[in-house]
PDB file of N, CA and C in Angstrom:
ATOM      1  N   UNK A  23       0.856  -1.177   0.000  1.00 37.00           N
ATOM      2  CA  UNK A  23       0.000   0.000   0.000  1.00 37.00           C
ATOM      3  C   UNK A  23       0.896   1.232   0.000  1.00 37.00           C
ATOM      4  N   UNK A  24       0.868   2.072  -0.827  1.00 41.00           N
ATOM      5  CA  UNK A  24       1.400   3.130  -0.762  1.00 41.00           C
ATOM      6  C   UNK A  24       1.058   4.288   0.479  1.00 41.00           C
ATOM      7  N   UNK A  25       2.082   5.303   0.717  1.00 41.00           N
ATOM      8  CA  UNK A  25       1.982   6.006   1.943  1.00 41.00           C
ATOM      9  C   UNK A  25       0.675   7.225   1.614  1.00 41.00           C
ATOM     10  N   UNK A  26       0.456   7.330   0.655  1.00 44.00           N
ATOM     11  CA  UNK A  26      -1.167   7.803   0.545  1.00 44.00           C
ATOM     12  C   UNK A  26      -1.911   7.386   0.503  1.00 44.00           C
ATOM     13  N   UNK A  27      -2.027   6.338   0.069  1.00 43.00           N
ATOM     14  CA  UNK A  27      -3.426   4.983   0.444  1.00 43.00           C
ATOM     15  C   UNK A  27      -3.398   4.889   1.773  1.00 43.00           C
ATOM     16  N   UNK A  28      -2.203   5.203   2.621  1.00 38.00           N
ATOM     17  CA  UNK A  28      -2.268   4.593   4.090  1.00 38.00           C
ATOM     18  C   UNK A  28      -3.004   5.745   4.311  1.00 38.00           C
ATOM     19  N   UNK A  29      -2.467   7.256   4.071  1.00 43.00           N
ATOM     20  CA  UNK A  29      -2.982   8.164   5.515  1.00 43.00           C
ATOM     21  C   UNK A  29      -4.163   8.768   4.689  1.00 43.00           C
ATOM     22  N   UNK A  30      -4.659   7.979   3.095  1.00 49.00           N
ATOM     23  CA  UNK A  30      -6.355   8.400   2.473  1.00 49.00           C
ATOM     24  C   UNK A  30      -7.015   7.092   3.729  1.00 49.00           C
ATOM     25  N   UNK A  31      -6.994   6.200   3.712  1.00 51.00           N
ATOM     26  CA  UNK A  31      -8.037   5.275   4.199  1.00 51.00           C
ATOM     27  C   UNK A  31      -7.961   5.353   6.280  1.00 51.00           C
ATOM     28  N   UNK A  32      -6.584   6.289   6.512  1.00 52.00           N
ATOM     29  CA  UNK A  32      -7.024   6.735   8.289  1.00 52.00           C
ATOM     30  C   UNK A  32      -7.935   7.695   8.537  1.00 52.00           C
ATOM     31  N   UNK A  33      -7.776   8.190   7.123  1.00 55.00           N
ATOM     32  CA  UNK A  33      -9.422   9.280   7.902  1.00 55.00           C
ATOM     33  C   UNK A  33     -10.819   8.566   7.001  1.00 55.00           C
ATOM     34  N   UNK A  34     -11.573   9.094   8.347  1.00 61.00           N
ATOM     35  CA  UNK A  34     -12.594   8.514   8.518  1.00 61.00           C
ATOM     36  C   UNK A  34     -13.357   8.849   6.984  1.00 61.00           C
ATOM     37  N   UNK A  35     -14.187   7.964   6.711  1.00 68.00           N
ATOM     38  CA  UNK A  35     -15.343   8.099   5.205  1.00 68.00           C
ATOM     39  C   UNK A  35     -16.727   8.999   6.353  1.00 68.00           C
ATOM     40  N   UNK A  36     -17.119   9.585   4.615  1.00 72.00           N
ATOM     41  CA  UNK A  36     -17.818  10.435   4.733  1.00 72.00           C
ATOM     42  C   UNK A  36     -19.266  10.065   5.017  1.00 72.00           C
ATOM     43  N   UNK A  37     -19.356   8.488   4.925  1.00 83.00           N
ATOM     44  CA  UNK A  37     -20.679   7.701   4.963  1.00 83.00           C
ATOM     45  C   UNK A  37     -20.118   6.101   5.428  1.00 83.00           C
ATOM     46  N   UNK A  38     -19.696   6.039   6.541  1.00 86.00           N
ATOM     47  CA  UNK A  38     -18.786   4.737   6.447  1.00 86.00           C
ATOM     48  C   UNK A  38     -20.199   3.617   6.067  1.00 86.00           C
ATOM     49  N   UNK A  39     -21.558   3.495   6.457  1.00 90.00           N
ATOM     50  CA  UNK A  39     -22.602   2.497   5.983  1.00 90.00           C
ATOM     51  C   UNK A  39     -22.479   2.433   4.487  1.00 90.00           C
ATOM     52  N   UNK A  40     -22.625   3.259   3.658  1.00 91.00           N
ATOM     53  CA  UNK A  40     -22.431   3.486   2.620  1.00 91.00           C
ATOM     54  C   UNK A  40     -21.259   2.837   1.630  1.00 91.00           C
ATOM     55  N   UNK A  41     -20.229   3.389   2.250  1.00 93.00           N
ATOM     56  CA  UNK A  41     -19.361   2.678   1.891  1.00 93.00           C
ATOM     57  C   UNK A  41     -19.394   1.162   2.010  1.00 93.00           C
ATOM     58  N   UNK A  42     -19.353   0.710   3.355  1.00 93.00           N
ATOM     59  CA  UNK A  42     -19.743  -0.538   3.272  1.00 93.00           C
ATOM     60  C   UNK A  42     -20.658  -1.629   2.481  1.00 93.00           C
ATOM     61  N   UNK A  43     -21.913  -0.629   1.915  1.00 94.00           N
ATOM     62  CA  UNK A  43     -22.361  -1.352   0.839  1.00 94.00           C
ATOM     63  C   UNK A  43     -21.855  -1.442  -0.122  1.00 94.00           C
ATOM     64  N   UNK A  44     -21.348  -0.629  -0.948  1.00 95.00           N
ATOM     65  CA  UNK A  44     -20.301  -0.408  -2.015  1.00 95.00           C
ATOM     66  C   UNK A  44     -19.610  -1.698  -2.148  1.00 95.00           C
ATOM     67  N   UNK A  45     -18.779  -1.195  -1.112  1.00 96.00           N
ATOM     68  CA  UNK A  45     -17.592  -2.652  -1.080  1.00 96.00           C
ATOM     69  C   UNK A  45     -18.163  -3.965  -0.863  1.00 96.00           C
ATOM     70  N   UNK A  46     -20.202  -4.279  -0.254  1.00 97.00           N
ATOM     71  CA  UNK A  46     -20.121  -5.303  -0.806  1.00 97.00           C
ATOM     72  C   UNK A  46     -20.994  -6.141  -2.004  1.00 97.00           C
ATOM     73  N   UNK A  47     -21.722  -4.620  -2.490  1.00 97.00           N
ATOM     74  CA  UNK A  47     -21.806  -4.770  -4.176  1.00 97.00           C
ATOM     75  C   UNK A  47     -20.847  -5.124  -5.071  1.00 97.00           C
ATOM     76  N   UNK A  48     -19.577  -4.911  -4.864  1.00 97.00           N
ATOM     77  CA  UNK A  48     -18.521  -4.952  -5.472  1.00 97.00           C
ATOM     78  C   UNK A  48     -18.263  -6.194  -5.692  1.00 97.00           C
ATOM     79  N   UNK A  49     -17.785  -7.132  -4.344  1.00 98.00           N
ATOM     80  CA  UNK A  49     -17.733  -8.105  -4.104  1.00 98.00           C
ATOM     81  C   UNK A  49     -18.512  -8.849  -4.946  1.00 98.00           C
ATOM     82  N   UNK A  50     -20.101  -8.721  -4.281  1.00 98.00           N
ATOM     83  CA  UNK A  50     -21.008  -9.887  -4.939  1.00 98.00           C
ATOM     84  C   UNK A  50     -21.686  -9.406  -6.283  1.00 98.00           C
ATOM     85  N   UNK A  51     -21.253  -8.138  -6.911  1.00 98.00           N
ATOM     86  CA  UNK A  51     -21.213  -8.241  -8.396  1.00 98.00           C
ATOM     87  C   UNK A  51     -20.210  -9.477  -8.887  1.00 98.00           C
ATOM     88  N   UNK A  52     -18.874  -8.902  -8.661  1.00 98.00           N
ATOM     89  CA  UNK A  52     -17.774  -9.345  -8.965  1.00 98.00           C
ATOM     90  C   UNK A  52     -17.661 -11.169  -8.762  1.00 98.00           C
ATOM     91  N   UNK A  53     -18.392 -11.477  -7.709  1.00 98.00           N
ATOM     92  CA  UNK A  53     -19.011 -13.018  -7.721  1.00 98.00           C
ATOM     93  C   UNK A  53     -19.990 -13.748  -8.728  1.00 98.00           C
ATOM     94  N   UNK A  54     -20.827 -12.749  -8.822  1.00 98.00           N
ATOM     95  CA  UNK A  54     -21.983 -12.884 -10.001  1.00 98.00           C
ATOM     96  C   UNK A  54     -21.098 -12.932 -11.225  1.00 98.00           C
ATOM     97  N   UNK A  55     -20.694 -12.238 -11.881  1.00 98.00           N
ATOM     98  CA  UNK A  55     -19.658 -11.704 -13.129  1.00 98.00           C
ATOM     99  C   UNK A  55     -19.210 -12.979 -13.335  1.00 98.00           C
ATOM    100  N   UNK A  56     -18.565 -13.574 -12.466  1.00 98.00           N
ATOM    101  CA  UNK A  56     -17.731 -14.819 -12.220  1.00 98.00           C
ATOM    102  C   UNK A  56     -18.742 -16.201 -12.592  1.00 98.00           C
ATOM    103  N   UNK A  57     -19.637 -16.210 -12.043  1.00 98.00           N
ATOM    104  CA  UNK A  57     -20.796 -17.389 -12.086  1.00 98.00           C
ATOM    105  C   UNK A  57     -21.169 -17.306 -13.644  1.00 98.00           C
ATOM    106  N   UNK A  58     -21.684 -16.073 -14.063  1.00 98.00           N
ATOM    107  CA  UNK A  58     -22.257 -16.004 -15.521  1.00 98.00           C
ATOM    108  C   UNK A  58     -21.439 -15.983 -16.697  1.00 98.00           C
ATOM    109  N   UNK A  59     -19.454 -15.937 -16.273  1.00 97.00           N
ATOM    110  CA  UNK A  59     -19.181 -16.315 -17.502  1.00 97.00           C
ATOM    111  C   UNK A  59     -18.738 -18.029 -17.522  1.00 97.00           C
ATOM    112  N   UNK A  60     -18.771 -18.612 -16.304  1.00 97.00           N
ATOM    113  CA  UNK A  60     -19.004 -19.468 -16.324  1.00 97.00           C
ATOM    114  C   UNK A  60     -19.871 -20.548 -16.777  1.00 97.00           C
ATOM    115  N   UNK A  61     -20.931 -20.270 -16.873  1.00 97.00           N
ATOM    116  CA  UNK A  61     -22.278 -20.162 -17.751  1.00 97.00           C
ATOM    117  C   UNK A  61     -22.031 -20.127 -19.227  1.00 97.00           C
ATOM    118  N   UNK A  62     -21.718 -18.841 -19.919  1.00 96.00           N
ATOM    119  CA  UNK A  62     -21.569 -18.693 -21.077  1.00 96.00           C
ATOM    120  C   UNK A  62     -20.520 -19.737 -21.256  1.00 96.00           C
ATOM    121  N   UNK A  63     -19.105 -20.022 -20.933  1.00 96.00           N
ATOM    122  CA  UNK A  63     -18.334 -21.034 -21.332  1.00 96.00           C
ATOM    123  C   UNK A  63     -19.406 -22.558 -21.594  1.00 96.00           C
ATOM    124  N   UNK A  64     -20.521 -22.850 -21.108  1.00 96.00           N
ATOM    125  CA  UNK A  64     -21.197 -24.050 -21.432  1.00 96.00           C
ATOM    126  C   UNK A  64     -22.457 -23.619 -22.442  1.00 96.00           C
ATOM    127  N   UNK A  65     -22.822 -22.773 -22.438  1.00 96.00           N
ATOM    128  CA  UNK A  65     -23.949 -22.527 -23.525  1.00 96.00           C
ATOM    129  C   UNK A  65     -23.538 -22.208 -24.420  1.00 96.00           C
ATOM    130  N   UNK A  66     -24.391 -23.507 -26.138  1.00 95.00           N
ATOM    131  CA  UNK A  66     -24.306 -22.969 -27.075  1.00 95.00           C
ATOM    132  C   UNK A  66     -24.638 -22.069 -27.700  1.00 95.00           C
ATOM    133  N   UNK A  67     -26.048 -21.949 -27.450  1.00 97.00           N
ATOM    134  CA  UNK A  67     -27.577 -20.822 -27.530  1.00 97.00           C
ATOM    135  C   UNK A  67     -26.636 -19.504 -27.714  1.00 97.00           C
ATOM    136  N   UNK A  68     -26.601 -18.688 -28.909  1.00 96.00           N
ATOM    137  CA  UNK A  68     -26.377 -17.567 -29.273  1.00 96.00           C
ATOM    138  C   UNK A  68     -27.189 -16.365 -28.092  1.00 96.00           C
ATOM    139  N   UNK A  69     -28.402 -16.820 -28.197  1.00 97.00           N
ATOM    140  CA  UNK A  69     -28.826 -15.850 -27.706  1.00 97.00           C
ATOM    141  C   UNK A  69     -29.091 -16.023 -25.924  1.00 97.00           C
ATOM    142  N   UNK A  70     -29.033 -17.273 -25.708  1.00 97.00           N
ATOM    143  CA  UNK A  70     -28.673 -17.520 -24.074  1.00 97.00           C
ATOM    144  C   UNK A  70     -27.093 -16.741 -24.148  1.00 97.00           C
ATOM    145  N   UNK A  71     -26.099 -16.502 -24.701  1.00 97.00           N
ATOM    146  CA  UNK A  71     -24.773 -15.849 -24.618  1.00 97.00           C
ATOM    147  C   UNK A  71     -25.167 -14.663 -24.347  1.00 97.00           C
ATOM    148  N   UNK A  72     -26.121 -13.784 -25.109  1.00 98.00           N
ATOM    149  CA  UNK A  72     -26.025 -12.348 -24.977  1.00 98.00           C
ATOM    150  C   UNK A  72     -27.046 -12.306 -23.930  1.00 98.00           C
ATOM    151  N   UNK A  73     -27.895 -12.799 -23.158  1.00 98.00           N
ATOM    152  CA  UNK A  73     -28.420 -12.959 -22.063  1.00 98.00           C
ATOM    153  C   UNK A  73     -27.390 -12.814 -21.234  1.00 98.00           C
ATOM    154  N   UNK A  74     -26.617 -13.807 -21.279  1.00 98.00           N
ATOM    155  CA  UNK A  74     -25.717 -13.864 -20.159  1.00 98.00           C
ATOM    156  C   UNK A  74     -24.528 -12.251 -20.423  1.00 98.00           C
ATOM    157  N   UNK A  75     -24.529 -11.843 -20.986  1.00 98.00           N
ATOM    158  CA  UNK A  75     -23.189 -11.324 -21.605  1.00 98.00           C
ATOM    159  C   UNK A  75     -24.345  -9.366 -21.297  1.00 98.00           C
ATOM    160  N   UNK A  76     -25.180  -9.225 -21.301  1.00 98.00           N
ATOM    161  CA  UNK A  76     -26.044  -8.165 -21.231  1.00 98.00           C
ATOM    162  C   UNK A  76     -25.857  -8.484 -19.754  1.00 98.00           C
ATOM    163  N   UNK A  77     -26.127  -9.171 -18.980  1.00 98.00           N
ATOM    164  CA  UNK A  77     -26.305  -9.087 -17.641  1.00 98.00           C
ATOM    165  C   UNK A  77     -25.323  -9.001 -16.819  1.00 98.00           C
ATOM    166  N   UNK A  78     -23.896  -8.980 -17.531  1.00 98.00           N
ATOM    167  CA  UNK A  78     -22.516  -9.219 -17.009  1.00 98.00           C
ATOM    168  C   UNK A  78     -22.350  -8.014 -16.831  1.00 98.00           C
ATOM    169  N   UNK A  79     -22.923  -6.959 -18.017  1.00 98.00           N
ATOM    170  CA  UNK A  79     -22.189  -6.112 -18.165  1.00 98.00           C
ATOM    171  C   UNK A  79     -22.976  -5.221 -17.448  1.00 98.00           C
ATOM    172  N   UNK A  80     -24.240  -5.749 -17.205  1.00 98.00           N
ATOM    173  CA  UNK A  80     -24.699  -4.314 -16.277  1.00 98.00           C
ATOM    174  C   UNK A  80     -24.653  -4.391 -14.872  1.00 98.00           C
ATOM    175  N   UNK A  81     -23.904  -5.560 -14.569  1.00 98.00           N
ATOM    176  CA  UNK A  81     -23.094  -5.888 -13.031  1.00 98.00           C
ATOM    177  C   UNK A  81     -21.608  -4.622 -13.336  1.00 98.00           C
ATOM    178  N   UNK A  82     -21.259  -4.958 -14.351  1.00 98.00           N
ATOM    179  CA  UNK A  82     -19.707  -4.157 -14.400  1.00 98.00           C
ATOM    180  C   UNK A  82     -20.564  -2.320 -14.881  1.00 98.00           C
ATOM    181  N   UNK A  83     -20.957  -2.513 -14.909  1.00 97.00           N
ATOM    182  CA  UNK A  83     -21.667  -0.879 -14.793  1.00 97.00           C
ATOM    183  C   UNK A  83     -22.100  -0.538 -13.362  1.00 97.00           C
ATOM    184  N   UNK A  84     -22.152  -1.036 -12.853  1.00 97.00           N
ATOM    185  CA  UNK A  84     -23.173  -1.422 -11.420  1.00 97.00           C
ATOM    186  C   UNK A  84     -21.701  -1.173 -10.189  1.00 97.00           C
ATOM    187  N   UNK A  85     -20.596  -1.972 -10.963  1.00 98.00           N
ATOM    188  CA  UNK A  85     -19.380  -2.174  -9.870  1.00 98.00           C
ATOM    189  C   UNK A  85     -18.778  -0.659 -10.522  1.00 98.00           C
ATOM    190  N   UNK A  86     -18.457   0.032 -11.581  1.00 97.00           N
ATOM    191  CA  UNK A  86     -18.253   1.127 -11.768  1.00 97.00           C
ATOM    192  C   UNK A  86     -18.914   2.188 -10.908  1.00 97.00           C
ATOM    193  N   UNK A  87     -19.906   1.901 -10.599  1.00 96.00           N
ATOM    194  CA  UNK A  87     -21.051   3.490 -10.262  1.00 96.00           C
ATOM    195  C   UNK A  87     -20.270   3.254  -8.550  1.00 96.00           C
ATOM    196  N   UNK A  88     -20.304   1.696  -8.377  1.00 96.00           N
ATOM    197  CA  UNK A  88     -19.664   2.073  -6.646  1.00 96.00           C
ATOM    198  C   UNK A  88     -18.149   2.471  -6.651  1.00 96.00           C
ATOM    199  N   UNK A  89     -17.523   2.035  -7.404  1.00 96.00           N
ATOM    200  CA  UNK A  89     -16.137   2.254  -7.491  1.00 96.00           C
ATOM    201  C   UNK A  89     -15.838   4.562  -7.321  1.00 96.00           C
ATOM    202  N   UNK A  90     -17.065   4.657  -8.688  1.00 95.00           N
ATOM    203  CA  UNK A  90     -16.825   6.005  -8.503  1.00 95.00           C
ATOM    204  C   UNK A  90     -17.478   6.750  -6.860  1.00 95.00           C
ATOM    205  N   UNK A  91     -18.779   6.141  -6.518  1.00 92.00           N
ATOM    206  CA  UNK A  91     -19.302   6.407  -5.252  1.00 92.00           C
ATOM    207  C   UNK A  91     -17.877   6.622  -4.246  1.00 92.00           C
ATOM    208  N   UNK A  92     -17.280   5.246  -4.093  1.00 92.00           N
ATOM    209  CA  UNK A  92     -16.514   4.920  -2.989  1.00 92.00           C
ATOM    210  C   UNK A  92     -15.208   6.461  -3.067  1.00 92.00           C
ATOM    211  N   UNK A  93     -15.105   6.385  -4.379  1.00 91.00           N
ATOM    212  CA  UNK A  93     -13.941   7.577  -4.341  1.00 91.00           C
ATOM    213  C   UNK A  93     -14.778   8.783  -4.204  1.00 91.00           C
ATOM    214  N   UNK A  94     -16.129   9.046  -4.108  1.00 88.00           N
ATOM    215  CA  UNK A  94     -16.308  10.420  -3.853  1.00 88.00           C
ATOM    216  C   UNK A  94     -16.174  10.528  -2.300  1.00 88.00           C
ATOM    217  N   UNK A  95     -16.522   8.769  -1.655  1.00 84.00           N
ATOM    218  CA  UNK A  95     -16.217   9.248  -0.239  1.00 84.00           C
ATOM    219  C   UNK A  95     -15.506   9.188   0.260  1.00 84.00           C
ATOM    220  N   UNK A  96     -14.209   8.421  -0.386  1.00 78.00           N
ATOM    221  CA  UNK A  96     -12.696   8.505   0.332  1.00 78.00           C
ATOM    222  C   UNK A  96     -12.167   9.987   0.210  1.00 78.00           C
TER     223      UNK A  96
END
């Protein structure tokens, strides 16, 4: 960790609940993401792919919006 990551994350967040959800949308996007391309690796179905592949991506839109959240409150 660098010596600004150390003395950004000693002061306190501006919503520490908040944050805490963030980080664990993040997580269980980032779990989900994981499960559904797992998924797509076994389906032939063209269009079961973009099912899966539409829903991936609006998890990784989803982990973006907290990513930017989390830095407005660090």
């Amino acid at each position: 960790m660098s010596r600004g990551a150390m003395v950004e994350r000693l002061l306190p967040s501006d919503d520490p609940i908040a944050e805490d959800v963030l980080e664990w949308t993040i997580k269980r996007d980032s779990k989900d993401i994981k499960q559904l391309m797992r998924w797509m690796e076994t389906t032939e179905i063209r269009r079961d792919r973009q099912v899966l592949l539409n829903r991936a991506m609006d998890l990784m839109d989803e982990i973006q919006y907290a990513l930017n959240r989390l830095s407005e409150l660090r």
